[in-house]
Coordinates of N, CA and C in Angstrom, one line a residue:
X1 N 0.6 -1.2 0.0 CA 0.1 0.0 0.1 C 0.7 1.3 0.0
X2 N 0.6 2.0 -1.0 CA 1.3 3.4 -0.9 C 0.7 4.1 0.3
X3 N 1.8 4.7 0.8 CA 1.3 5.8 2.0 C 1.7 7.3 1.4
X4 N 0.8 8.2 1.4 CA 0.9 9.7 0.8 C -0.2 10.2 1.5
X5 N 0.1 11.7 1.5 CA -0.6 12.7 2.2 C -1.5 13.0 1.3
X6 N -2.8 13.2 1.9 CA -4.0 14.2 1.2 C -3.7 15.5 1.0
X7 N -3.6 16.4 0.0 CA -3.5 17.4 0.6 C -4.8 18.4 0.0
X8 N -5.2 19.3 0.8 CA -6.3 20.2 0.1 C -5.6 21.4 -0.5
X9 N -6.3 21.5 -1.9 CA -5.8 22.8 -2.6 C -6.5 23.4 -2.3
X10 N -5.9 24.8 -2.9 CA -6.5 26.2 -2.5 C -7.8 26.1 -3.7
X11 N -9.2 26.7 -3.4 CA -10.2 27.0 -4.3 C -9.8 27.5 -5.7
X12 N -10.3 26.6 -6.8 CA -9.8 27.1 -8.0 C -10.7 28.0 -8.5
X13 N -10.5 29.0 -9.3 CA -11.2 29.9 -9.9 C -11.4 29.8 -11.4
X14 N -11.8 28.5 -11.7 CA -11.7 27.9 -13.1 C -12.5 28.0 -13.9
X15 N -12.7 27.7 -15.2 CA -13.1 27.9 -16.4 C -14.9 26.9 -15.8
X16 N -15.8 27.4 -16.0 CA -17.0 26.9 -15.6 C -18.2 26.3 -16.9
X17 N -18.9 25.6 -16.4 CA -20.0 25.2 -17.5 C -20.7 26.5 -18.1
X18 N -20.7 26.6 -19.3 CA -21.4 27.6 -20.1 C -20.5 29.0 -20.4
X19 N -19.3 28.5 -20.0 CA -18.4 29.6 -20.3 C -17.6 29.0 -21.5
X20 N -16.8 30.1 -22.1 CA -16.3 29.9 -23.4 C -14.6 29.6 -22.8
X21 N -14.2 28.5 -22.8 CA -12.7 27.8 -22.5 C -11.6 29.1 -23.4
X22 N -10.6 29.1 -22.6 CA -9.7 30.0 -23.6 C -8.9 29.1 -24.6
X23 N -8.7 29.7 -25.9 CA -7.9 29.1 -26.6 C -6.3 29.1 -26.6
X24 N -5.5 28.1 -27.2 CA -4.4 28.1 -27.0 C -3.5 27.1 -28.2
X25 N -2.4 27.6 -27.9 CA -1.5 26.7 -29.1 C -0.1 26.3 -28.6
X26 N -0.3 24.9 -28.5 CA 0.8 24.3 -28.0 C 1.1 23.1 -29.1
X27 N 2.7 22.6 -28.4 CA 3.1 21.3 -29.3 C 2.0 20.0 -28.8
X28 N 1.0 19.6 -29.8 CA 0.4 18.4 -29.3 C 1.2 17.1 -30.0
X29 N 1.3 16.3 -29.0 CA 2.4 15.0 -29.3 C 1.3 13.9 -29.0
X30 N 1.7 13.1 -30.1 CA 1.2 11.6 -30.1 C 2.2 10.6 -30.2
X31 N 2.3 9.4 -30.6 CA 3.2 8.4 -30.4 C 4.4 8.6 -31.4
X32 N 4.2 9.5 -32.0 CA 5.4 9.6 -33.3 C 6.0 10.9 -33.6
X33 N 5.4 12.1 -33.3 CA 5.8 13.4 -33.9 C 4.8 14.4 -32.8
X34 N 5.1 15.7 -32.7 CA 4.2 16.7 -32.5 C 4.5 17.7 -33.2
X35 N 3.2 18.7 -33.0 CA 3.3 19.9 -33.9 C 2.4 20.9 -33.0
X36 N 2.5 21.9 -33.1 CA 2.1 23.3 -32.8 C 0.6 23.2 -33.2
X37 N -0.3 23.2 -32.4 CA -1.7 23.0 -32.7 C -2.7 23.9 -31.8
X38 N -3.6 24.4 -32.4 CA -4.5 25.2 -31.2 C -5.6 24.4 -30.7
X39 N -6.1 24.6 -29.6 CA -7.5 23.9 -29.3 C -8.6 23.9 -30.3
X40 N -8.7 25.5 -30.7 CA -9.6 25.4 -31.6 C -9.8 24.9 -32.7
X41 N -8.3 24.5 -33.5 CA -8.7 23.4 -34.5 C -9.5 21.9 -34.1
X42 N -9.1 21.5 -33.0 CA -9.8 20.4 -32.7 C -10.9 20.7 -32.2
X43 N -11.5 21.7 -31.7 CA -13.0 21.9 -31.8 C -13.7 22.2 -32.7
X44 N -13.2 22.7 -34.0 CA -13.8 22.9 -35.4 C -14.4 21.6 -35.8
X45 N -13.7 20.6 -35.4 CA -13.8 19.1 -35.8 C -14.9 18.6 -34.7
X46 N -15.2 19.0 -33.9 CA -16.7 18.5 -33.1 C -16.2 18.8 -31.6
X47 N -16.8 18.0 -30.7 CA -16.5 18.0 -29.3 C -15.0 17.4 -28.7
X48 N -14.4 18.1 -27.7 CA -13.4 17.9 -27.3 C -13.4 17.2 -26.0
X49 N -13.1 16.4 -25.1 CA -13.0 16.4 -23.8 C -11.2 16.7 -23.4
X50 N -10.9 17.7 -23.0 CA -9.6 18.2 -22.5 C -9.5 18.0 -20.8
X51 N -8.4 17.3 -21.0 CA -8.0 16.4 -19.9 C -6.7 17.1 -18.8
X52 N -6.9 17.9 -18.1 CA -5.8 18.1 -17.4 C -5.0 17.2 -16.3
X53 N -3.7 16.9 -16.3 CA -3.1 16.2 -15.5 C -1.6 16.3 -15.0
X54 N -1.3 15.7 -13.9 CA 0.0 16.3 -13.3 C 0.9 15.6 -14.5
X55 N 2.4 15.9 -14.0 CA 3.6 15.6 -15.2 C 3.5 13.9 -15.3
X56 N 3.5 13.6 -16.5 CA 4.0 12.1 -17.1 C 5.0 11.4 -15.7
X57 N 4.3 10.2 -15.7 CA 4.8 9.2 -14.5 C 4.5 9.7 -13.2
X58 N 3.6 10.8 -12.8 CA 3.1 10.9 -11.5 C 2.1 10.0 -11.7
X59 N 1.8 9.1 -10.0 CA 0.8 8.3 -10.5 C -0.5 8.4 -10.8
X60 N -1.2 9.8 -10.4 CA -2.7 10.2 -10.7 C -2.2 10.2 -12.4
X61 N -1.6 10.8 -12.9 CA -1.5 10.8 -14.4 C -1.7 9.1 -15.2
X62 N -0.9 8.4 -14.5 CA -1.1 6.9 -15.1 C -2.5 6.6 -14.6
X63 N -2.9 6.8 -13.4 CA -4.5 6.1 -13.2 C -5.3 7.1 -14.4
X64 N -5.4 8.0 -14.4 CA -6.3 8.8 -15.2 C -6.2 8.1 -16.5
X65 N -4.9 8.3 -17.4 CA -5.0 7.9 -18.4 C -5.2 6.4 -18.7
X66 N -5.0 5.6 -17.6 CA -5.2 4.2 -18.0 C -6.8 3.8 -18.1
X67 N -7.6 4.8 -16.8 CA -9.1 4.8 -17.2 C -9.6 4.9 -18.3
X68 N -9.1 6.4 -19.0 CA -9.6 6.8 -20.1 C -9.5 6.2 -20.9
X69 N -8.3 5.3 -21.2 CA -7.7 4.6 -22.3 C -8.7 3.6 -22.0
X70 N -8.9 2.7 -21.6 CA -9.7 1.6 -21.1 C -11.4 1.9 -21.5
X71 N -11.8 3.1 -21.0 CA -13.4 3.2 -21.5 C -13.4 3.5 -22.8
X72 N -12.2 3.6 -23.5 CA -12.3 4.1 -25.3 C -13.2 5.5 -25.5
X73 N -13.0 6.5 -24.8 CA -13.7 7.8 -25.2 C -13.7 8.2 -26.6
X74 N -12.1 8.0 -26.9 CA -11.9 8.8 -28.3 C -12.7 8.3 -29.2
X75 N -14.0 7.0 -29.2 CA -14.2 6.5 -30.2 C -15.5 7.7 -30.5
X76 N -15.7 8.2 -29.4 CA -16.8 9.1 -29.5 C -16.9 10.8 -29.8
X77 N -15.7 11.2 -29.4 CA -15.0 12.2 -29.5 C -13.8 12.5 -29.2
X78 N -12.7 13.9 -29.7 CA -11.8 14.0 -29.7 C -11.3 14.1 -27.8
X79 N -10.5 13.4 -27.5 CA -9.9 13.3 -26.4 C -8.1 13.5 -26.2
X80 N -8.3 14.8 -25.8 CA -6.4 15.3 -25.7 C -6.1 15.5 -24.0
X81 N -5.1 15.6 -23.8 CA -4.3 16.2 -22.4 C -3.8 17.2 -22.5
X82 N -3.2 17.6 -21.2 CA -2.4 19.0 -21.2 C -1.8 18.8 -19.9
X83 N -0.2 18.6 -19.7 CA 0.6 18.7 -18.7 C 1.7 19.5 -18.7
X84 N 2.5 19.9 -17.8 CA 3.7 20.6 -17.9 C 4.5 19.5 -18.4
X85 N 4.6 18.4 -19.0 CA 5.7 17.6 -19.1 C 5.9 18.2 -20.8
X86 N 7.6 17.8 -20.9 CA 7.7 18.1 -22.4 C 7.4 17.2 -23.4
X87 N 7.9 17.5 -24.8 CA 7.1 16.6 -25.7 C 7.8 15.1 -25.8
X88 N 9.0 15.3 -25.4 CA 9.6 14.1 -25.2 C 9.2 12.7 -24.2
X89 N 8.8 13.6 -23.1 CA 8.4 12.9 -21.9 C 6.9 12.3 -22.2
X90 N 6.1 13.1 -23.1 CA 5.0 12.9 -23.6 C 4.6 11.7 -24.4
X91 N 5.8 11.5 -25.5 CA 6.3 10.7 -26.2 C 6.2 9.0 -25.6
X92 N 7.1 9.5 -24.7 CA 7.3 8.1 -24.1 C 6.2 7.9 -23.2
X93 N 5.4 8.3 -22.6 CA 4.4 8.2 -21.8 C 3.1 7.6 -22.6
X94 N 2.9 8.2 -23.6 CA 2.0 7.6 -24.8 C 2.1 6.1 -24.9
X95 N 3.5 6.1 -25.5 CA 4.0 4.5 -25.8 C 4.0 3.5 -24.5
X96 N 4.4 3.9 -23.3 CA 4.1 3.3 -22.5 C 2.8 3.1 -21.7
X97 N 1.6 3.7 -22.0 CA 0.4 3.5 -21.7 C -0.2 3.2 -22.9
X98 N 0.2 2.7 -23.9 CA -1.1 2.1 -25.3 C -1.7 3.0 -25.3
X99 N -1.4 4.7 -25.2 CA -2.6 5.4 -25.6 C -2.7 5.9 -26.7
X100 N -4.0 6.0 -27.3 CA -4.4 6.6 -28.7 C -4.6 8.2 -28.7
X101 N -4.5 8.6 -27.2 CA -4.8 9.7 -27.2 C -3.6 10.8 -27.3
X102 N -3.7 12.2 -27.8 CA -2.4 13.3 -27.9 C -2.8 13.8 -26.9
X103 N -1.4 14.3 -26.4 CA -0.9 15.3 -25.0 C -0.7 16.8 -25.6
X104 N -1.0 17.8 -25.2 CA -0.5 19.3 -25.3 C 0.8 19.3 -24.4
X105 N 1.9 20.0 -24.8 CA 3.2 20.0 -23.6 C 2.7 21.7 -23.2
X106 N 2.8 21.9 -22.1 CA 2.5 23.2 -21.6 C 3.5 23.3 -20.4
X107 N 5.0 23.2 -20.5 CA 5.9 23.5 -19.5 C 6.0 24.6 -18.7
X108 N 5.6 25.7 -19.3 CA 5.0 27.0 -18.1 C 4.1 27.1 -17.2
X109 N 2.8 25.7 -17.7 CA 1.6 25.7 -16.8 C 1.0 27.2 -17.2
X110 N 1.1 27.8 -18.5 CA 0.0 29.1 -18.8 C -0.9 28.8 -19.0
X111 N -1.3 27.5 -19.7 CA -2.7 27.1 -20.4 C -3.6 26.8 -19.1
X112 N -2.6 26.3 -17.8 CA -3.3 25.8 -16.4 C -3.9 27.0 -15.8
X113 N -2.9 28.2 -16.2 CA -3.2 29.4 -15.3 C -4.4 30.0 -15.9
X114 N -4.3 29.8 -17.3 CA -5.4 30.6 -18.1 C -7.2 29.8 -17.7
X115 N -7.0 28.7 -17.5 CA -7.9 27.8 -17.0 C -8.5 27.6 -15.4
X116 N -7.6 28.5 -14.6 CA -7.8 28.6 -13.8 C -7.5 27.5 -12.7
X117 N -6.7 26.6 -12.8 CA -6.5 25.5 -12.3 C -5.0 25.1 -11.9
X118 N -4.1 26.0 -12.0 CA -2.5 25.9 -11.5 C -2.6 25.8 -9.9
X119 N -1.7 25.3 -9.6 CA -1.1 25.3 -8.2 C 0.5 24.6 -8.4
X120 N 0.9 25.3 -7.0 CA 2.3 25.1 -6.8 C 2.3 23.3 -6.5
X121 N 3.8 23.2 -7.5 CA 4.1 22.0 -7.1 C 4.7 21.2 -5.9
X122 N 4.2 20.2 -5.3 CA 4.7 20.0 -3.7 C 5.7 21.0 -3.2
X123 N 5.3 22.1 -2.9 CA 5.9 23.0 -2.2 C 6.9 23.9 -2.6
X124 N 7.4 23.6 -4.2 CA 8.3 23.9 -4.9 C 8.3 25.4 -5.4
X125 N 8.8 25.8 -4.8 CA 8.9 27.7 -5.1 C 9.3 27.8 -6.6
X126 N 8.0 28.6 -7.3 CA 8.1 28.5 -8.8 C 7.9 27.5 -9.7
X127 N 7.5 26.5 -9.1 CA 7.1 25.1 -10.1 C 5.5 25.0 -9.9
X128 N 4.9 25.1 -11.0 CA 3.5 25.3 -11.0 C 2.9 23.9 -12.0
X129 N 2.1 23.4 -11.8 CA 1.4 22.6 -12.9 C -0.3 22.5 -12.7
X130 N -0.6 21.7 -13.5 CA -2.3 21.9 -13.3 C -2.9 21.0 -12.5
X131 N -4.0 21.1 -11.6 CA -4.7 20.1 -10.8 C -5.2 19.4 -11.8
X132 N -5.5 17.8 -11.6 CA -6.3 17.2 -12.2 C -7.8 18.0 -12.7
X133 N -8.0 17.9 -13.8 CA -9.2 18.4 -14.2 C -9.9 18.2 -15.7
X134 N -11.3 18.0 -15.6 CA -11.6 17.8 -17.3 C -12.9 18.7 -17.7
X135 N -12.6 18.8 -19.0 CA -13.7 19.9 -19.2 C -13.9 19.1 -20.7
X136 N -15.4 19.2 -20.9 CA -16.1 18.8 -22.3 C -16.4 20.0 -22.7
X137 N -15.6 20.4 -24.1 CA -15.9 21.6 -24.8 C -16.8 21.1 -26.1
X138 N -17.7 22.1 -26.5 CA -18.3 21.8 -27.7 C -17.8 22.5 -28.8
X139 N -18.0 22.7 -30.1 CA -17.1 23.0 -31.6 C -17.0 24.6 -31.0
X140 N -17.6 25.6 -30.0 CA -17.4 26.8 -30.0 C -16.3 27.0 -28.9
X141 N -15.9 26.0 -28.3 CA -15.4 25.9 -27.1 C -16.1 26.3 -25.7
X142 N -17.3 26.0 -26.0 CA -18.2 26.3 -24.8 C -18.4 25.1 -23.7
X143 N -17.6 25.3 -22.3 CA -17.6 24.0 -21.3 C -19.2 23.7 -21.4
X144 N -19.0 22.1 -21.5 CA -20.7 21.9 -21.4 C -20.4 20.6 -20.1
X145 N -19.3 20.4 -19.5 CA -19.1 19.5 -18.2 C -17.5 19.9 -17.9
X146 N -17.6 20.1 -16.5 CA -16.4 20.9 -15.7 C -16.0 19.9 -14.6
X147 N -15.1 19.3 -14.1 CA -14.7 18.7 -12.9 C -13.3 19.2 -12.8
X148 N -12.9 19.3 -11.7 CA -11.5 20.0 -10.9 C -11.2 19.5 -9.8
X149 N -10.2 19.0 -9.5 CA -9.8 18.2 -8.1 C -9.8 19.5 -7.0
X150 N -9.9 18.9 -6.0 CA -10.1 20.0 -4.7 C -9.2 19.6 -4.1
X151 N -8.4 18.4 -4.2 CA -7.4 17.7 -3.3 C -6.9 16.9 -4.2
X152 N -5.1 16.8 -3.6 CA -4.3 15.8 -4.1 C -3.8 14.8 -3.5
X153 N -4.1 13.9 -4.0 CA -4.7 13.2 -5.2 C -5.9 13.1 -4.9
X154 N -7.2 13.6 -6.2 CA -8.3 13.2 -6.5 C -8.5 12.9 -7.7
X155 N -9.6 11.9 -8.1 CA -9.6 11.5 -9.2 C -11.0 11.7 -9.7
X156 N -11.2 11.9 -11.0 CA -12.6 12.4 -11.5 C -13.5 11.1 -11.4
X157 N -14.8 11.4 -11.5 CA -15.9 9.9 -11.6 C -16.1 10.1 -13.0
X158 N -15.6 9.0 -13.4 CA -15.3 8.5 -15.0 C -16.6 8.1 -15.6
X159 N -17.5 7.4 -14.7 CA -18.9 7.2 -15.0 C -19.9 8.6 -15.6
X160 N -19.6 9.9 -14.7 CA -20.1 11.3 -14.8 C -19.4 11.4 -16.0
X161 N -18.2 11.5 -16.4 CA -17.9 11.9 -17.9 C -18.3 11.4 -18.6
X162 N -18.2 9.8 -18.6 CA -19.0 9.2 -19.7 C -20.4 9.7 -19.9
X163 N -21.1 9.6 -19.0 CA -22.6 10.5 -19.2 C -22.4 11.8 -20.0
X164 N -21.5 12.5 -19.3 CA -21.8 13.9 -20.0 C -21.0 13.7 -21.6
X165 N -20.2 13.0 -21.9 CA -20.1 12.8 -23.4 C -21.1 12.2 -24.0
X166 N -21.8 11.1 -23.6 CA -22.9 10.8 -24.1 C -23.9 11.7 -24.4
X167 N -24.2 12.6 -23.2 CA -25.2 13.7 -23.6 C -24.9 14.6 -24.4
X168 N -23.8 15.0 -24.7 CA -23.1 16.1 -25.5 C -22.4 15.9 -26.9
X169 N -22.3 14.3 -27.5 CA -21.8 14.2 -28.5 C -22.8 13.2 -29.8

């Protein structure tokens, strides 16, 4: 059994249901390569499930992506992740997890800050990352579903995510 402390996170002032999610451009990584891509390029093609996660290799990221992979939500809409990990780490993580999903690389945590979900990483001054969060966006980037962790570690209700995806796709 892994022993760790549960940490309450400060209240997040995040993007809410009914609001338009910020657009951004970052390297979008798959198992072979990456290229600068905007979120709006993805939403132009239909709904997007945007999943913010801790850096690759952290156990919450592994749990989140294993669960999403196993539920095969990518068959219903575009599923992408975003974390502070660089493209090289994302490429390795995608390969290790056997994921068909792509991940945005946001080392500065600027995107997480724009979404109101960044927090200081393990008390390391100046190092910020996104808290786990899930946003279901429609073609106009309007948030249809939002879940944001209030403690670390905390995981989304995957059945709730599936229900939201089914009702909005």
